[in-house]
Amino acid sequence: MSYRKATFAGGCFWGIEKVFLELDGVVSTQVGYTGGVTKNPVYNQVCSGRTGHAEAIEITYDPARVRYEDLLEVFFTHHDPTTLNRQGPDTGTQYRSAVFYHDLPQKEAVIKAKDVLDRAGVFKTKIVTEIQPVGEFYPAEEYHQKYLQKNPHGYCSIQLQSPRIKQALKESGPGETHE
């Protein structure tokens, strides 16, 4: 069986990377930039908000050990998908909530998860997470990679969301493993 990729944007990529690094079945992670128009952007350009890119994480995972739906649960649990272009004190389009799908089953899974969470009323307002096909992923500078592992007391705006997320997704029925 081959490994698969998943790409998410949920605020500062340092915190979201730390969460996924600790997940069983995740083989590797890489933080970077995607979803914009500037080719080969660097951090200062992305922070300007003029590139259209989001800070994102590209995850390589083993579908025999973790399902894509489980990755979505972790994603929705560890950031606020209801705030537009903001996570905690971090503001700007580079901090938007987005899922960049790699294939049709991933697209269907994220649409379903978003719909289930909205219908269950898990959040006070509707989810604004963008759902779009993955484009070019540009790895961030080396000092951003595994940042919180290298700097355990570094800044992180990750916010644990409601445990109702897990329950709502569980009640929606089992997902399929997408191989």
mmCIF file of C-alpha atoms in Angstrom:
data_model
loop_
_atom_site.group_PDB
_atom_site.id
_atom_site.type_symbol
_atom_site.label_atom_id
_atom_site.label_comp_id
_atom_site.label_asym_id
_atom_site.label_seq_id
_atom_site.Cartn_x
_atom_site.Cartn_y
_atom_site.Cartn_z
ATOM 1 C CA MET A 1 0.000 0.000 0.000
ATOM 2 C CA SER A 2 1.290 3.448 -0.808
ATOM 3 C CA TYR A 3 1.312 6.545 1.320
ATOM 4 C CA ARG A 4 -1.140 9.374 0.692
ATOM 5 C CA LYS A 5 -0.991 13.150 1.067
ATOM 6 C CA ALA A 6 -3.309 15.572 2.858
ATOM 7 C CA THR A 7 -2.958 19.357 2.869
ATOM 8 C CA PHE A 8 -4.545 21.663 5.451
ATOM 9 C CA ALA A 9 -4.348 25.332 6.444
ATOM 10 C CA GLY A 10 -5.459 26.232 9.951
ATOM 11 C CA GLY A 11 -3.637 29.310 11.137
ATOM 12 C CA CYS A 12 0.039 29.397 12.014
ATOM 13 C CA PHE A 13 1.588 26.277 10.536
ATOM 14 C CA TRP A 14 3.865 25.712 13.542
ATOM 15 C CA GLY A 15 1.040 24.614 15.825
ATOM 16 C CA ILE A 16 -0.928 22.544 13.346
ATOM 17 C CA GLU A 17 2.265 20.729 12.369
ATOM 18 C CA LYS A 18 2.989 19.832 15.997
ATOM 19 C CA VAL A 19 -0.475 18.288 16.360
ATOM 20 C CA PHE A 20 -0.138 16.118 13.249
ATOM 21 C CA LEU A 21 3.438 15.059 14.028
ATOM 22 C CA GLU A 22 2.127 13.354 17.156
ATOM 23 C CA LEU A 23 -0.574 11.409 15.303
ATOM 24 C CA ASP A 24 -0.104 7.690 14.712
ATOM 25 C CA GLY A 25 -0.069 6.943 11.002
ATOM 26 C CA VAL A 26 1.456 10.268 9.971
ATOM 27 C CA VAL A 27 4.706 9.438 8.214
ATOM 28 C CA SER A 28 5.994 12.976 7.698
ATOM 29 C CA THR A 29 4.962 16.617 7.598
ATOM 30 C CA GLN A 30 6.182 19.671 5.788
ATOM 31 C CA VAL A 31 5.009 23.219 6.347
ATOM 32 C CA GLY A 32 4.755 25.643 3.486
ATOM 33 C CA TYR A 33 2.578 27.852 1.367
ATOM 34 C CA THR A 34 -0.257 27.041 -1.028
ATOM 35 C CA GLY A 35 -3.476 28.415 -2.416
ATOM 36 C CA GLY A 36 -2.042 31.593 -3.865
ATOM 37 C CA VAL A 37 -0.674 32.997 -7.086
ATOM 38 C CA THR A 38 2.929 33.960 -6.322
ATOM 39 C CA LYS A 39 5.484 31.394 -7.468
ATOM 40 C CA ASN A 40 8.147 30.371 -4.935
ATOM 41 C CA PRO A 41 6.957 32.697 -2.170
ATOM 42 C CA VAL A 42 8.994 33.332 0.952
ATOM 43 C CA TYR A 43 7.662 33.925 4.453
ATOM 44 C CA ASN A 44 7.804 37.735 4.383
ATOM 45 C CA GLN A 45 5.875 37.801 1.096
ATOM 46 C CA VAL A 46 3.176 35.461 2.441
ATOM 47 C CA CYS A 47 2.881 37.525 5.638
ATOM 48 C CA SER A 48 2.186 40.621 3.531
ATOM 49 C CA GLY A 49 -1.122 39.064 2.504
ATOM 50 C CA ARG A 50 -0.481 39.892 -1.152
ATOM 51 C CA THR A 51 0.481 36.413 -2.421
ATOM 52 C CA GLY A 52 -2.877 34.733 -1.809
ATOM 53 C CA HIS A 53 -1.081 31.828 -0.116
ATOM 54 C CA ALA A 54 -2.040 30.283 3.194
ATOM 55 C CA GLU A 55 0.374 28.892 5.753
ATOM 56 C CA ALA A 56 -0.286 25.182 5.301
ATOM 57 C CA ILE A 57 0.885 21.721 6.177
ATOM 58 C CA GLU A 58 1.424 18.878 3.739
ATOM 59 C CA ILE A 59 1.025 15.556 5.503
ATOM 60 C CA THR A 60 2.222 12.201 4.232
ATOM 61 C CA TYR A 61 0.218 9.465 5.920
ATOM 62 C CA ASP A 62 -0.265 5.721 5.856
ATOM 63 C CA PRO A 63 -3.945 4.993 5.053
ATOM 64 C CA ALA A 64 -3.552 1.533 6.600
ATOM 65 C CA ARG A 65 -2.944 3.228 9.976
ATOM 66 C CA VAL A 66 -4.989 6.448 9.818
ATOM 67 C CA ARG A 67 -7.993 7.355 7.693
ATOM 68 C CA TYR A 68 -8.343 10.683 5.912
ATOM 69 C CA GLU A 69 -11.535 11.231 7.929
ATOM 70 C CA ASP A 70 -9.463 10.937 11.117
ATOM 71 C CA LEU A 71 -7.088 13.609 9.815
ATOM 72 C CA LEU A 72 -10.095 15.841 9.147
ATOM 73 C CA GLU A 73 -11.290 15.307 12.716
ATOM 74 C CA VAL A 74 -7.902 16.360 14.066
ATOM 75 C CA PHE A 75 -7.894 19.363 11.722
ATOM 76 C CA PHE A 76 -11.341 20.593 12.770
ATOM 77 C CA THR A 77 -10.558 19.942 16.436
ATOM 78 C CA HIS A 78 -7.346 21.959 16.569
ATOM 79 C CA HIS A 79 -8.284 25.296 15.038
ATOM 80 C CA ASP A 80 -11.358 27.497 14.747
ATOM 81 C CA PRO A 81 -12.907 26.879 11.314
ATOM 82 C CA THR A 82 -15.524 29.600 11.846
ATOM 83 C CA THR A 83 -13.237 32.623 11.807
ATOM 84 C CA LEU A 84 -12.504 34.169 8.442
ATOM 85 C CA ASN A 85 -8.807 34.855 7.847
ATOM 86 C CA ARG A 86 -7.973 34.588 11.519
ATOM 87 C CA GLN A 87 -6.803 32.138 14.170
ATOM 88 C CA GLY A 88 -6.568 33.610 17.646
ATOM 89 C CA PRO A 89 -4.475 36.780 17.466
ATOM 90 C CA ASP A 90 -3.089 35.869 14.019
ATOM 91 C CA THR A 91 -4.947 37.742 11.284
ATOM 92 C CA GLY A 92 -4.689 37.826 7.513
ATOM 93 C CA THR A 93 -5.585 35.591 4.581
ATOM 94 C CA GLN A 94 -2.439 33.559 5.212
ATOM 95 C CA TYR A 95 -4.090 32.287 8.429
ATOM 96 C CA ARG A 96 -7.345 31.184 6.804
ATOM 97 C CA SER A 97 -8.932 27.795 7.340
ATOM 98 C CA ALA A 98 -8.697 25.643 4.207
ATOM 99 C CA VAL A 99 -8.586 22.061 3.044
ATOM 100 C CA PHE A 100 -6.736 21.443 -0.198
ATOM 101 C CA TYR A 101 -7.969 18.095 -1.484
ATOM 102 C CA HIS A 102 -5.839 15.737 -3.572
ATOM 103 C CA ASP A 103 -8.632 13.685 -5.139
ATOM 104 C CA LEU A 104 -12.404 13.337 -5.360
ATOM 105 C CA PRO A 105 -12.763 11.058 -2.293
ATOM 106 C CA GLN A 106 -10.942 13.662 -0.163
ATOM 107 C CA LYS A 107 -13.185 16.415 -1.542
ATOM 108 C CA GLU A 108 -16.288 14.383 -0.727
ATOM 109 C CA ALA A 109 -15.010 13.574 2.770
ATOM 110 C CA VAL A 110 -14.325 17.208 3.687
ATOM 111 C CA ILE A 111 -17.651 18.413 2.279
ATOM 112 C CA LYS A 112 -19.406 15.741 4.340
ATOM 113 C CA ALA A 113 -17.470 16.569 7.524
ATOM 114 C CA LYS A 114 -18.156 20.291 7.150
ATOM 115 C CA ASP A 115 -21.863 19.636 6.542
ATOM 116 C CA VAL A 116 -22.136 17.270 9.514
ATOM 117 C CA LEU A 117 -20.462 19.737 11.871
ATOM 118 C CA ASP A 118 -22.615 22.640 10.654
ATOM 119 C CA ARG A 119 -25.848 20.624 10.984
ATOM 120 C CA ALA A 120 -24.863 19.387 14.452
ATOM 121 C CA GLY A 121 -24.407 22.960 15.630
ATOM 122 C CA VAL A 122 -20.978 22.179 17.050
ATOM 123 C CA PHE A 123 -19.902 25.768 16.491
ATOM 124 C CA LYS A 124 -21.846 28.958 17.270
ATOM 125 C CA THR A 125 -21.463 30.113 13.666
ATOM 126 C CA LYS A 126 -21.072 28.392 10.303
ATOM 127 C CA ILE A 127 -17.772 26.900 9.201
ATOM 128 C CA VAL A 128 -15.920 29.118 6.711
ATOM 129 C CA THR A 129 -13.198 26.606 5.821
ATOM 130 C CA GLU A 130 -12.324 26.867 2.128
ATOM 131 C CA ILE A 131 -12.394 23.625 0.157
ATOM 132 C CA GLN A 132 -10.300 23.670 -3.001
ATOM 133 C CA PRO A 133 -8.086 21.408 -5.091
ATOM 134 C CA VAL A 134 -4.464 21.319 -4.049
ATOM 135 C CA GLY A 135 -2.197 23.411 -6.199
ATOM 136 C CA GLU A 136 1.522 23.929 -6.060
ATOM 137 C CA PHE A 137 2.858 23.479 -2.519
ATOM 138 C CA TYR A 138 5.933 25.556 -1.730
ATOM 139 C CA PRO A 139 7.922 24.315 1.284
ATOM 140 C CA ALA A 140 8.576 27.006 3.881
ATOM 141 C CA GLU A 141 12.071 27.978 4.890
ATOM 142 C CA GLU A 142 13.970 25.372 6.924
ATOM 143 C CA TYR A 143 13.702 27.278 10.206
ATOM 144 C CA HIS A 144 9.893 26.854 10.038
ATOM 145 C CA GLN A 145 10.071 23.062 9.656
ATOM 146 C CA LYS A 146 9.345 21.249 12.974
ATOM 147 C CA TYR A 147 9.551 24.674 14.622
ATOM 148 C CA LEU A 148 7.875 23.740 17.907
ATOM 149 C CA GLN A 149 10.021 20.623 18.220
ATOM 150 C CA LYS A 150 13.117 22.800 17.936
ATOM 151 C CA ASN A 151 11.589 25.581 20.085
ATOM 152 C CA PRO A 152 9.302 23.873 22.639
ATOM 153 C CA HIS A 153 8.365 27.177 24.280
ATOM 154 C CA GLY A 154 7.676 28.922 20.972
ATOM 155 C CA TYR A 155 4.468 30.770 20.210
ATOM 156 C CA CYS A 156 1.467 28.687 19.171
ATOM 157 C CA SER A 157 -2.142 29.804 18.685
ATOM 158 C CA ILE A 158 -3.670 26.302 18.473
ATOM 159 C CA GLN A 159 -7.026 26.176 20.194
ATOM 160 C CA LEU A 160 -8.624 22.862 21.119
ATOM 161 C CA GLN A 161 -12.209 22.950 19.904
ATOM 162 C CA SER A 162 -15.309 21.285 21.285
ATOM 163 C CA PRO A 163 -15.308 17.533 21.991
ATOM 164 C CA ARG A 164 -18.720 17.607 20.272
ATOM 165 C CA ILE A 165 -16.826 17.505 16.974
ATOM 166 C CA LYS A 166 -15.750 13.929 17.524
ATOM 167 C CA GLN A 167 -19.250 12.895 18.563
ATOM 168 C CA ALA A 168 -20.919 14.609 15.588
ATOM 169 C CA LEU A 169 -18.560 13.000 13.106
ATOM 170 C CA LYS A 170 -18.955 9.602 14.775
ATOM 171 C CA GLU A 171 -22.749 9.840 14.567
ATOM 172 C CA SER A 172 -22.585 10.669 10.858
ATOM 173 C CA GLY A 173 -21.531 7.095 10.141
ATOM 174 C CA PRO A 174 -18.274 5.423 9.278
ATOM 175 C CA GLY A 175 -16.144 6.898 6.563
ATOM 176 C CA GLU A 176 -14.287 4.860 4.043
ATOM 177 C CA THR A 177 -10.558 4.554 3.870
ATOM 178 C CA HIS A 178 -9.413 6.191 0.643
ATOM 179 C CA GLU A 179 -6.528 4.278 -0.805
#
